[in-house]
Amino acid sequence: MAYSNKVLDHYNHPRNVGSMDKSDPNVGTGMVGAPECGDVMKLQVKVNPATGIIEEAKFKTFGCGSAIASSSLATEWLHGKTVDEALAIKNTDIVNELSLPPVKIHCSVLAEDAIKAAIADYKKKTAQNADAVAAN
Amino acid sequence: MTYLQVQSNGLVDLDMLASAITDKTILISLMYANNEIGVIQPVADIGRIARARGVLFHTDGVQAIGKVPVNVNRDNIDIMSLTGHKLYGPKGVGALYVRRKGPRVQLAAQQDGGGHERGMRSGTLNVPGIVGFGEACALAQAEMPEESRRLAYLRDKLRRKLETELDEVYINGTMDSRLPHNLNISFAYVEGESLLMGINDVAVSSGSACTSATLEPSYVLKALGAGDDLAHSSIRFGLGRFNTEEEVDYVGDKVVDVVRKLRELSPLYEMAKEGIDLTKVEWTAH
């Protein structure tokens, strides 16, 4: 399979690889995919609660080069975005940026799902914290 | 038609085979050696069972000839398919061995025409192909004792390298009955296609057909009972006449590097190291 230069670049130099503390209230974690399907993405965002801006994004991915590139690109795009701006990232944006072939479109869908899952996790945590504060 | 399951080592269970034969059975057909995992079936035993039960025995010898000694009389093989391009012969030429006596095998021709090859296959003969195939067989036969030792040495060296420098690597198929040039390994927590991408100056194949549109992992590995996750993590290394020891060392070093790098990237490896049982995780299927 021919990979675009951008996919190769992300594969050879993945951005923002790593893990953040899941229990940090400002960190949202999304894990999507399944080992038997050949793709698992873990994507984490750290949000500044005062500004609502994503200050850090990290990923780890088990999957093909396109899956690695899609999640690596997603973490780059997440930096500096607000939570709502992050939710506006579409899989088609990733497809276009990385020139993914049709057979690899599911990788971009997975990256979008991972973003949404991470932000949903963050929002759930903040809502729980708000409830906890209100209960006090 | 009865399909037989193979054991987890890739070999057919002889008792299962014997008990699957009924009064209606006319043919047993079995691959001599498998193309993905290189395991060599107990062909002599199967031939003996077939002969005792009066059933014809066909084997696909494409992967085996030129690599290991094949003898149709010793193994009671009645029909055998062969091809030129798997033993450094020309592409586009093959052969079908058909036993003439003891028992005589009679086949129906697949095409009509001028009645060439005793009516078995009409059409102008591909003489250059036939001559090339024959010469390739002669060369393979002459070089086999030394060449198979050389290949097995290189293959075992590669295996040792990968097994000593990496954890959680699993050999697919038995090593006890195997073509000398084949190594099929699963690297747990690393996806096969991403591994291929990291060693793109080496021609290997990911056992899983994940570059195809179906994303289905190898049916051969699934038949061994490997989970889909390990089937997605496998690579087949095939060594050949023109590979040198330097090349094999290079591949070993490179695979170790790339697997380590990809495991750094792998959420599954991280979870496994944290002691999480991956089979208990609720994954989001997609």
XYZ file of C-alpha atoms in Angstrom:
422
model
C 0.000 0.000 0.000
C 1.249 3.473 -0.824
C 1.130 5.804 2.140
C 1.029 9.564 1.799
C 4.088 11.477 3.007
C 2.048 12.871 5.881
C 1.078 9.396 7.075
C 4.720 8.318 6.849
C 5.829 11.405 8.759
C 3.393 10.750 11.613
C 4.317 7.067 11.656
C 8.040 7.798 11.781
C 7.705 10.758 14.149
C 4.483 10.293 16.092
C 3.508 13.433 18.024
C 2.404 13.465 21.648
C 2.850 9.787 22.441
C 2.202 8.967 26.058
C -0.245 8.674 28.881
C -1.585 11.077 31.474
C -3.020 10.269 34.882
C -6.525 8.973 34.269
C -7.636 9.967 37.735
C -6.717 13.640 37.225
C -10.094 15.484 37.210
C -8.913 17.673 34.328
C -7.922 14.713 32.145
C -10.446 13.068 29.843
C -9.608 9.603 28.504
C -11.126 7.965 25.448
C -10.392 4.396 24.424
C -12.001 3.083 21.252
C -11.655 0.039 19.013
C -10.923 -3.576 19.862
C -7.815 -5.779 19.605
C -9.615 -8.384 17.496
C -10.493 -5.667 14.966
C -6.834 -4.687 14.740
C -7.243 -1.122 16.041
C -7.292 0.320 19.544
C -6.806 4.042 20.181
C -6.337 5.680 23.531
C -6.570 9.449 23.426
C -6.332 11.781 26.406
C -6.924 15.505 26.778
C -5.974 17.763 29.660
C -8.303 20.722 29.902
C -7.670 23.958 31.760
C -10.875 24.208 33.822
C -10.716 28.008 33.957
C -10.503 28.573 30.203
C -11.967 25.326 28.818
C -8.930 25.056 26.551
C -7.154 21.771 25.873
C -3.604 22.288 27.051
C -2.263 18.839 26.429
C -3.263 15.830 24.334
C -1.631 12.408 24.341
C -2.249 9.181 22.482
C -1.280 5.561 22.208
C -2.496 3.452 19.305
C -2.402 -0.217 18.372
C -3.169 -0.271 14.685
C -1.895 0.238 11.179
C 0.165 3.221 10.069
C -2.945 5.161 9.100
C -4.485 4.596 12.528
C -1.280 5.800 14.198
C -1.146 8.842 11.908
C -4.839 9.680 12.443
C -4.492 9.702 16.220
C -1.152 11.511 16.149
C -2.678 14.215 13.945
C -5.713 14.437 16.230
C -3.512 15.237 19.246
C -1.797 17.985 17.260
C -5.109 19.537 16.330
C -6.487 19.286 19.866
C -3.759 21.435 21.380
C -5.092 24.927 22.100
C -8.661 24.180 21.073
C -11.652 24.633 23.319
C -13.657 21.561 24.153
C -16.409 22.638 21.759
C -13.956 23.321 18.945
C -12.490 19.870 19.505
C -15.904 18.291 19.097
C -16.188 19.977 15.707
C -13.235 17.971 14.298
C -14.640 15.614 11.670
C -13.153 12.385 10.400
C -13.284 13.816 6.879
C -10.871 16.567 7.972
C -8.402 13.823 8.939
C -9.008 11.913 5.693
C -8.260 15.058 3.675
C -5.199 16.085 5.669
C -3.600 12.618 5.494
C -4.943 11.670 2.020
C -6.264 8.394 3.421
C -7.454 5.839 0.842
C -11.031 4.480 1.153
C -9.891 1.282 2.886
C -8.379 3.402 5.676
C -11.287 5.746 6.322
C -12.267 3.733 9.389
C -9.007 4.905 10.991
C -10.185 8.512 10.791
C -13.606 7.524 12.134
C -11.875 5.863 15.054
C -9.832 9.027 15.728
C -12.985 11.154 15.732
C -14.623 8.655 18.092
C -11.572 8.784 20.351
C -11.735 12.599 20.538
C -15.443 12.475 21.372
C -14.908 9.729 23.964
C -12.081 11.661 25.667
C -14.139 14.843 25.847
C -17.228 12.983 27.031
C -15.087 11.495 29.811
C -13.793 14.941 30.763
C -17.320 16.399 30.776
C -18.612 13.536 32.888
C -15.849 14.153 35.411
C -16.497 17.896 35.600
C -20.233 17.295 36.015
C -19.524 14.839 38.837
C -17.178 17.330 40.456
C -19.806 20.068 40.149
C -22.352 17.746 41.757
C -19.886 16.953 44.512
C -19.245 20.671 45.086
C -23.000 21.402 45.033
C -23.613 18.590 47.497
C -21.128 20.165 49.878
C -17.295 -32.883 1.455
C -15.933 -33.053 4.996
C -13.550 -30.354 6.168
C -11.172 -31.329 8.951
C -10.081 -28.941 11.661
C -6.343 -28.812 12.308
C -4.787 -28.989 15.761
C -3.293 -25.894 17.391
C 0.138 -26.900 16.057
C -1.241 -26.749 12.515
C -1.209 -30.506 11.896
C -4.124 -32.726 10.964
C -5.207 -35.178 13.672
C -4.740 -38.642 12.142
C -7.432 -40.272 14.286
C -9.875 -37.594 13.268
C -8.941 -38.103 9.638
C -9.349 -41.877 9.841
C -12.732 -41.598 11.500
C -13.947 -39.035 8.946
C -13.571 -41.564 6.108
C -16.916 -43.104 5.147
C -18.054 -45.593 2.504
C -18.666 -42.664 0.204
C -15.193 -41.152 0.546
C -13.298 -41.222 -2.741
C -10.533 -38.684 -2.122
C -8.456 -37.138 0.634
C -6.942 -33.817 -0.388
C -4.409 -32.102 1.818
C -1.727 -29.495 1.501
C 1.703 -31.097 1.885
C 3.148 -27.998 3.542
C 1.333 -24.803 4.386
C 2.225 -21.553 2.651
C 1.712 -19.301 5.689
C 3.085 -21.277 8.600
C 5.246 -23.816 6.763
C 4.068 -26.845 8.739
C 4.515 -30.163 6.949
C 1.583 -32.521 7.356
C 2.183 -36.192 8.274
C 1.794 -37.076 4.617
C 3.261 -40.599 4.873
C 0.772 -41.522 7.618
C -2.111 -40.037 5.692
C -1.042 -41.865 2.546
C -0.950 -45.115 4.493
C -4.452 -44.528 5.896
C -5.791 -43.612 2.463
C -4.275 -46.663 0.815
C -5.555 -49.012 3.539
C -9.071 -47.636 3.123
C -8.985 -47.639 -0.660
C -9.285 -43.866 -0.922
C -7.217 -41.805 -3.353
C -4.821 -39.270 -1.865
C -4.203 -35.889 -3.473
C -1.743 -33.407 -2.060
C -0.853 -29.854 -2.978
C 2.919 -30.112 -3.065
C 3.520 -26.581 -4.296
C 5.233 -25.376 -1.122
C 7.059 -28.611 -0.415
C 8.817 -29.613 -3.606
C 12.342 -28.308 -3.859
C 12.374 -27.652 -0.107
C 11.993 -31.123 1.390
C 12.311 -34.592 -0.164
C 8.980 -35.629 -1.615
C 8.446 -39.203 -2.744
C 5.069 -40.207 -4.138
C 5.759 -43.922 -3.738
C 7.011 -43.728 -0.154
C 4.061 -41.533 0.838
C 1.350 -43.297 -1.217
C 0.488 -40.077 -2.996
C -1.841 -40.676 -5.940
C -2.180 -37.155 -7.292
C 0.033 -34.152 -6.614
C -0.106 -30.545 -7.808
C 3.146 -28.685 -8.438
C 4.179 -25.310 -9.755
C 7.367 -23.866 -11.192
C 7.540 -20.432 -9.658
C 7.870 -21.649 -6.055
C 11.213 -23.277 -6.684
C 12.887 -20.598 -8.779
C 11.397 -21.917 -12.008
C 9.399 -19.932 -14.531
C 5.950 -18.547 -13.767
C 2.970 -19.915 -15.604
C 3.925 -23.564 -15.625
C 2.805 -26.317 -13.319
C 2.412 -30.045 -13.257
C -0.062 -32.584 -11.997
C 1.362 -35.916 -10.982
C -1.181 -38.677 -11.620
C -0.408 -42.225 -10.502
C -0.419 -44.670 -13.404
C -0.553 -47.940 -11.488
C -1.169 -49.302 -8.048
C -3.829 -47.827 -8.226
C -4.325 -46.329 -11.640
C -5.922 -42.906 -11.272
C -8.340 -41.878 -13.970
C -9.240 -38.242 -14.298
C -11.719 -36.429 -16.514
C -10.093 -33.810 -18.748
C -10.962 -30.220 -17.894
C -10.776 -28.953 -21.458
C -11.510 -30.339 -24.886
C -9.458 -29.756 -27.996
C -6.613 -31.352 -29.830
C -6.104 -34.092 -27.296
C -2.597 -33.105 -26.229
C -0.979 -34.775 -23.239
C -2.936 -37.992 -23.806
C -6.148 -36.053 -23.914
C -5.672 -34.745 -20.389
C -4.909 -31.176 -21.335
C -5.487 -29.983 -24.839
C -3.542 -26.996 -26.051
C -0.102 -26.161 -27.362
C 2.546 -27.102 -24.847
C 4.560 -24.355 -23.170
C 7.901 -25.919 -24.012
C 10.210 -23.215 -22.574
C 8.168 -23.290 -19.375
C 8.314 -27.056 -19.142
C 12.068 -27.172 -19.739
C 12.645 -24.380 -17.221
C 10.487 -26.078 -14.621
C 12.341 -29.350 -15.113
C 15.719 -27.651 -14.791
C 14.556 -25.805 -11.669
C 13.543 -29.144 -10.125
C 16.913 -30.680 -10.964
C 18.771 -27.752 -9.386
C 16.568 -27.785 -6.300
C 17.084 -31.513 -5.910
C 20.858 -31.208 -6.226
C 21.113 -28.338 -3.759
C 18.475 -29.473 -1.302
C 20.601 -31.200 1.374
C 22.949 -28.264 1.779
C 20.436 -25.521 1.072
C 17.867 -26.756 3.566
C 20.541 -26.897 6.278
C 21.617 -23.367 5.445
C 18.057 -22.037 5.467
C 17.192 -23.781 8.727
C 20.328 -22.331 10.339
C 19.412 -18.800 9.237
C 15.755 -19.226 10.173
C 16.660 -20.542 13.627
C 19.117 -17.716 14.137
C 16.406 -15.188 13.350
C 13.997 -16.952 15.667
C 16.509 -16.983 18.531
C 17.219 -13.300 18.068
C 13.549 -12.341 18.188
C 12.747 -14.640 21.105
C 15.669 -13.533 23.250
C 15.349 -9.799 22.653
C 11.575 -9.447 22.746
C 8.995 -10.663 25.220
C 5.634 -12.110 24.230
C 6.442 -13.399 20.781
C 4.692 -16.574 19.717
C 5.619 -18.985 16.947
C 2.624 -20.029 14.846
C 2.602 -23.698 13.917
C 4.878 -26.474 15.100
C 8.633 -26.152 14.668
C 8.988 -29.951 14.724
C 7.635 -30.545 11.248
C 8.210 -27.459 9.186
C 9.745 -26.192 5.979
C 13.294 -25.011 6.714
C 12.828 -21.486 5.385
C 9.579 -20.484 7.096
C 9.054 -18.545 10.293
C 5.642 -17.196 11.259
C 5.580 -15.181 14.456
C 3.025 -13.165 16.359
C 4.311 -10.096 18.161
C 1.684 -9.509 20.819
C 0.295 -5.962 21.132
C 1.790 -4.874 17.810
C -0.401 -4.643 14.729
C 1.085 -6.466 11.748
C 0.627 -3.839 9.092
C 2.288 -1.136 11.202
C 5.191 -3.523 11.720
C 5.483 -4.091 7.969
C 5.564 -0.343 7.487
C 8.547 -0.071 9.818
C 10.512 -2.695 7.924
C 9.488 -1.558 4.474
C 12.895 -2.325 3.006
C 12.289 -6.003 3.816
C 9.841 -8.090 1.809
C 7.733 -10.016 4.331
C 4.024 -10.531 4.623
C 1.712 -9.909 7.492
C -0.032 -13.200 8.105
C -3.172 -11.211 8.410
C -4.764 -9.892 5.256
C -5.214 -6.504 6.864
C -4.182 -4.624 3.776
C -7.225 -6.020 2.034
C -10.576 -4.344 2.168
C -12.029 -6.990 4.437
C -9.584 -6.412 7.333
C -10.009 -10.096 8.154
C -7.030 -11.714 9.827
C -5.441 -14.843 8.361
C -7.814 -17.812 8.239
C -4.816 -20.112 8.655
C -3.885 -18.587 11.994
C -7.524 -18.535 13.050
C -7.719 -22.253 12.221
C -4.927 -22.829 14.759
C -7.156 -21.231 17.357
C -5.053 -18.081 17.650
C -7.247 -15.207 18.762
C -7.987 -12.532 16.194
C -5.772 -10.175 18.163
C -2.690 -12.385 17.744
C -3.609 -13.116 14.146
C -3.497 -9.363 13.549
C -0.007 -9.276 15.049
C 1.737 -11.867 12.930
C 4.460 -11.747 10.307
C 5.633 -14.467 7.968
C 9.341 -14.516 7.217
C 10.302 -16.571 4.185
C 13.991 -17.106 3.492
C 15.332 -18.106 0.134
C 18.269 -19.129 -1.967
C 19.523 -15.590 -2.378
C 19.353 -14.452 1.254
C 22.625 -14.003 3.113
C 23.407 -14.187 6.812
C 24.062 -10.420 6.839
C 20.556 -9.833 5.528
C 19.027 -12.072 8.163
C 20.978 -10.269 10.912
C 19.820 -6.946 9.533
C 16.190 -8.071 9.567
C 16.495 -9.351 13.136
C 17.904 -6.047 14.400
C 15.353 -4.028 12.516
C 12.342 -6.056 13.660
C 13.458 -5.829 17.284
C 13.779 -2.033 16.987
C 10.428 -1.547 15.306
C 8.535 -3.876 17.662
C 9.970 -2.005 20.660
C 9.004 1.331 19.140
C 5.470 0.172 18.327
C 4.995 -1.293 21.788
C 5.882 2.116 23.221
C 2.976 3.340 21.120
C 0.657 0.475 21.996
C -2.079 1.027 24.581
C -2.465 -2.761 24.750
C 1.161 -3.295 25.743
C 0.815 -0.585 28.390
C -2.320 -2.216 29.797
C -0.758 -5.684 29.754
C 2.272 -4.356 31.649
C -0.099 -2.823 34.208
C -1.491 -6.310 34.722
C -4.829 -5.672 33.041
C -6.419 -8.777 31.526
C -7.194 -7.626 28.001
C -9.777 -10.353 27.526
C -11.838 -8.827 30.340
C -11.908 -5.304 28.914
C -15.146 -4.146 27.315
C -14.002 -2.968 23.929
C -16.074 -0.802 21.663
C -16.435 -2.875 18.531
C -16.397 -0.989 15.264
